[in-house]
mmCIF file of C-alpha atoms in Angstrom:
data_model
loop_
_atom_site.group_PDB
_atom_site.id
_atom_site.type_symbol
_atom_site.label_atom_id
_atom_site.label_comp_id
_atom_site.label_asym_id
_atom_site.label_seq_id
_atom_site.Cartn_x
_atom_site.Cartn_y
_atom_site.Cartn_z
ATOM 1 C CA MET A 1 -36.845 27.975 -80.245
ATOM 2 C CA LYS A 2 -37.241 26.361 -83.673
ATOM 3 C CA SER A 3 -40.692 26.097 -85.206
ATOM 4 C CA VAL A 4 -42.256 22.679 -85.048
ATOM 5 C CA LEU A 5 -44.115 21.192 -87.993
ATOM 6 C CA SER A 6 -45.955 17.899 -88.149
ATOM 7 C CA VAL A 7 -44.774 15.402 -90.743
ATOM 8 C CA GLN A 8 -46.567 12.047 -91.038
ATOM 9 C CA GLY A 9 -47.826 12.299 -87.461
ATOM 10 C CA ARG A 10 -44.392 13.016 -85.924
ATOM 11 C CA LEU A 11 -43.165 16.368 -84.664
ATOM 12 C CA LEU A 12 -39.796 17.469 -86.004
ATOM 13 C CA PRO A 13 -37.876 20.745 -85.766
ATOM 14 C CA ALA A 14 -38.478 22.857 -88.873
ATOM 15 C CA PHE A 15 -34.878 22.646 -90.075
ATOM 16 C CA LEU A 16 -35.074 18.821 -90.067
ATOM 17 C CA VAL A 17 -38.337 18.983 -91.989
ATOM 18 C CA SER A 18 -36.676 21.232 -94.583
ATOM 19 C CA VAL A 19 -33.660 18.944 -94.961
ATOM 20 C CA SER A 20 -35.765 15.803 -95.169
ATOM 21 C CA LEU A 21 -38.134 17.379 -97.683
ATOM 22 C CA ILE A 22 -35.319 18.513 -99.945
ATOM 23 C CA LEU A 23 -33.728 15.072 -99.784
ATOM 24 C CA SER A 24 -37.005 13.243 -100.362
ATOM 25 C CA ILE A 25 -38.310 15.363 -103.234
ATOM 26 C CA GLY A 26 -35.008 15.575 -105.082
ATOM 27 C CA VAL A 27 -33.144 18.394 -106.727
ATOM 28 C CA SER A 28 -35.622 18.869 -109.594
ATOM 29 C CA SER A 29 -38.477 19.659 -107.200
ATOM 30 C CA ALA A 30 -36.372 21.907 -104.965
ATOM 31 C CA ALA A 31 -37.185 24.751 -107.360
ATOM 32 C CA LEU A 32 -40.700 24.725 -105.915
ATOM 33 C CA ALA A 33 -39.401 26.240 -102.659
ATOM 34 C CA GLN A 34 -39.983 29.942 -102.338
ATOM 35 C CA THR A 35 -39.154 32.544 -99.747
ATOM 36 C CA VAL A 36 -42.191 34.518 -98.643
ATOM 37 C CA ASN A 37 -41.366 38.154 -97.893
ATOM 38 C CA VAL A 38 -44.454 39.931 -96.614
ATOM 39 C CA PRO A 39 -44.855 42.709 -94.054
ATOM 40 C CA GLY A 40 -45.345 41.271 -90.589
ATOM 41 C CA LEU A 41 -42.774 38.486 -90.676
ATOM 42 C CA GLY A 42 -39.888 38.530 -88.223
ATOM 43 C CA GLU A 43 -37.658 36.201 -90.278
ATOM 44 C CA ASP A 44 -37.698 34.527 -93.695
ATOM 45 C CA VAL A 45 -40.164 31.683 -94.061
ATOM 46 C CA THR A 46 -39.798 29.086 -96.787
ATOM 47 C CA VAL A 47 -42.798 27.352 -98.319
ATOM 48 C CA TYR A 48 -42.098 24.024 -100.008
ATOM 49 C CA THR A 49 -44.863 22.985 -102.385
ATOM 50 C CA ASP A 50 -45.038 19.332 -103.394
ATOM 51 C CA ALA A 51 -46.146 17.955 -106.768
ATOM 52 C CA ASP A 52 -49.766 17.914 -105.547
ATOM 53 C CA GLY A 53 -49.641 21.607 -104.640
ATOM 54 C CA ILE A 54 -49.539 20.965 -100.885
ATOM 55 C CA PRO A 55 -47.388 23.509 -99.051
ATOM 56 C CA THR A 56 -45.051 22.787 -96.141
ATOM 57 C CA ILE A 57 -43.969 25.853 -94.192
ATOM 58 C CA ALA A 58 -40.534 26.147 -92.566
ATOM 59 C CA GLY A 59 -39.519 29.091 -90.403
ATOM 60 C CA GLU A 60 -37.652 30.109 -87.292
ATOM 61 C CA THR A 61 -40.628 31.002 -85.080
ATOM 62 C CA GLU A 62 -44.113 29.661 -84.467
ATOM 63 C CA ALA A 63 -45.509 33.143 -85.061
ATOM 64 C CA ASP A 64 -43.890 33.438 -88.498
ATOM 65 C CA VAL A 65 -44.950 29.942 -89.565
ATOM 66 C CA THR A 66 -48.505 30.542 -88.341
ATOM 67 C CA PHE A 67 -48.622 33.944 -90.075
ATOM 68 C CA VAL A 68 -47.683 32.337 -93.391
ATOM 69 C CA GLN A 69 -50.204 29.542 -92.796
ATOM 70 C CA GLY A 70 -52.949 32.179 -92.476
ATOM 71 C CA TYR A 71 -51.644 33.977 -95.564
ATOM 72 C CA LEU A 72 -51.681 30.771 -97.625
ATOM 73 C CA HIS A 73 -55.092 29.718 -96.332
ATOM 74 C CA ALA A 74 -56.516 33.081 -97.395
ATOM 75 C CA ARG A 75 -54.800 32.815 -100.772
ATOM 76 C CA ASP A 76 -56.112 29.326 -101.446
ATOM 77 C CA ARG A 77 -59.536 29.301 -99.792
ATOM 78 C CA PHE A 78 -60.716 32.587 -98.350
ATOM 79 C CA PHE A 79 -64.247 32.314 -99.693
ATOM 80 C CA GLN A 80 -64.643 28.934 -97.955
ATOM 81 C CA MET A 81 -63.198 30.400 -94.741
ATOM 82 C CA ASP A 82 -65.580 33.375 -94.856
ATOM 83 C CA PHE A 83 -68.558 31.161 -95.692
ATOM 84 C CA LEU A 84 -67.848 28.815 -92.750
ATOM 85 C CA ARG A 85 -67.181 31.761 -90.411
ATOM 86 C CA ARG A 86 -70.617 33.104 -91.345
ATOM 87 C CA VAL A 87 -72.252 29.696 -90.869
ATOM 88 C CA ALA A 88 -70.747 29.295 -87.391
ATOM 89 C CA SER A 89 -71.531 32.903 -86.443
ATOM 90 C CA GLY A 90 -75.114 32.801 -87.698
ATOM 91 C CA THR A 91 -74.546 35.570 -90.253
ATOM 92 C CA LEU A 92 -74.858 33.622 -93.497
ATOM 93 C CA ALA A 93 -78.014 35.514 -94.507
ATOM 94 C CA GLU A 94 -75.857 38.642 -94.812
ATOM 95 C CA LEU A 95 -73.990 36.855 -97.597
ATOM 96 C CA LEU A 96 -76.690 34.745 -99.252
ATOM 97 C CA GLY A 97 -79.969 36.440 -98.380
ATOM 98 C CA SER A 98 -83.099 35.584 -96.435
ATOM 99 C CA GLY A 99 -83.046 31.918 -97.453
ATOM 100 C CA ALA A 100 -80.269 31.350 -94.911
ATOM 101 C CA LEU A 101 -82.053 33.134 -92.041
ATOM 102 C CA GLY A 102 -83.465 29.966 -90.439
ATOM 103 C CA ASN A 103 -79.999 28.449 -90.318
ATOM 104 C CA ASP A 104 -78.626 31.676 -88.813
ATOM 105 C CA ILE A 105 -81.194 31.631 -86.025
ATOM 106 C CA GLN A 106 -80.376 28.020 -85.209
ATOM 107 C CA LEU A 107 -76.599 28.619 -85.196
ATOM 108 C CA ARG A 108 -76.871 31.768 -83.077
ATOM 109 C CA THR A 109 -78.968 29.831 -80.592
ATOM 110 C CA LEU A 110 -76.368 27.066 -80.548
ATOM 111 C CA GLY A 111 -73.735 29.702 -79.765
ATOM 112 C CA LEU A 112 -70.631 28.598 -81.668
ATOM 113 C CA ARG A 113 -69.391 32.187 -81.898
ATOM 114 C CA ARG A 114 -69.835 32.656 -78.131
ATOM 115 C CA ALA A 115 -67.926 29.401 -77.552
ATOM 116 C CA ALA A 116 -65.131 30.555 -79.857
ATOM 117 C CA PHE A 117 -64.874 33.818 -77.908
ATOM 118 C CA ALA A 118 -64.770 31.918 -74.599
ATOM 119 C CA THR A 119 -61.991 29.739 -75.985
ATOM 120 C CA TRP A 120 -60.049 32.815 -77.130
ATOM 121 C CA VAL A 121 -60.330 34.383 -73.670
ATOM 122 C CA ALA A 122 -59.059 31.168 -72.023
ATOM 123 C CA LEU A 123 -55.945 30.831 -74.219
ATOM 124 C CA SER A 124 -52.500 31.487 -72.799
ATOM 125 C CA PRO A 125 -50.656 34.589 -74.033
ATOM 126 C CA GLU A 126 -48.422 32.361 -76.178
ATOM 127 C CA GLU A 127 -51.421 30.638 -77.778
ATOM 128 C CA LYS A 128 -53.118 33.995 -78.363
ATOM 129 C CA GLY A 129 -49.953 35.120 -80.144
ATOM 130 C CA TRP A 130 -50.163 32.182 -82.546
ATOM 131 C CA VAL A 131 -53.858 32.713 -83.254
ATOM 132 C CA LYS A 132 -53.293 36.448 -83.773
ATOM 133 C CA ALA A 133 -50.358 35.708 -86.107
ATOM 134 C CA TYR A 134 -52.664 33.479 -88.185
ATOM 135 C CA ALA A 135 -55.322 36.222 -88.365
ATOM 136 C CA ASP A 136 -52.635 38.775 -89.278
ATOM 137 C CA GLY A 137 -51.506 36.512 -92.127
ATOM 138 C CA VAL A 138 -55.060 36.220 -93.449
ATOM 139 C CA ASN A 139 -55.554 39.983 -93.252
ATOM 140 C CA THR A 140 -52.217 40.740 -94.901
ATOM 141 C CA TYR A 141 -53.285 38.617 -97.851
ATOM 142 C CA LEU A 142 -56.703 40.312 -97.983
ATOM 143 C CA ARG A 143 -55.209 43.823 -97.910
ATOM 144 C CA ASN A 144 -52.843 43.105 -100.784
ATOM 145 C CA ASN A 145 -54.909 40.941 -103.133
ATOM 146 C CA PRO A 146 -58.329 40.944 -104.767
ATOM 147 C CA LEU A 147 -61.121 38.892 -103.250
ATOM 148 C CA PRO A 148 -61.718 35.430 -104.720
ATOM 149 C CA PRO A 149 -63.971 35.338 -107.803
ATOM 150 C CA GLU A 150 -66.900 33.867 -105.834
ATOM 151 C CA TYR A 151 -67.493 37.314 -104.347
ATOM 152 C CA GLY A 152 -68.079 38.767 -107.803
ATOM 153 C CA ALA A 153 -70.854 36.242 -108.401
ATOM 154 C CA ILE A 154 -72.695 37.536 -105.329
ATOM 155 C CA GLU A 155 -71.754 41.153 -106.114
ATOM 156 C CA LEU A 156 -69.594 41.821 -103.048
ATOM 157 C CA THR A 157 -66.436 43.897 -103.231
ATOM 158 C CA ALA A 158 -65.256 43.642 -99.605
ATOM 159 C CA ALA A 159 -65.034 41.099 -96.812
ATOM 160 C CA GLU A 160 -64.681 41.631 -93.085
ATOM 161 C CA ALA A 161 -61.198 41.351 -91.636
ATOM 162 C CA TRP A 162 -60.303 38.029 -90.014
ATOM 163 C CA THR A 163 -60.199 38.092 -86.220
ATOM 164 C CA PRO A 164 -58.628 35.679 -83.732
ATOM 165 C CA VAL A 165 -62.135 34.567 -82.724
ATOM 166 C CA ASP A 166 -62.826 33.569 -86.335
#
């Protein structure tokens, strides 16, 4: 089964997306395509980056495309991901100190983390595979690259691994 990517609200097979992107962005921009070779991928995945820096991922399987999506998200915005994970989980005070404790209590009472876990449990095996592939992509990036500079400002040298519930 070919991976499916969304382009302008329509679903197209990944190979059609690749062909249409190359035709629409022209030969001079085709140099922005790169093959991502990281441990954990089953096949090659190509990332096309447009002039605005927005990536489009093309691959043979949903798992590979989702893995690379997680990898790129971690590369481009891991601090934001970790911050929002902590907000939703009610653990922001661990990152920012006691000033965030009131917010943590409110969010733990609301139970977003419990709801995320319940959603994870209810997913089909295929859906769990996609979510796990995303988390694996995030963690592969984290294992092989330094943390974003925001962590230095708050004097942290490590971040928790990304889980499917996150």
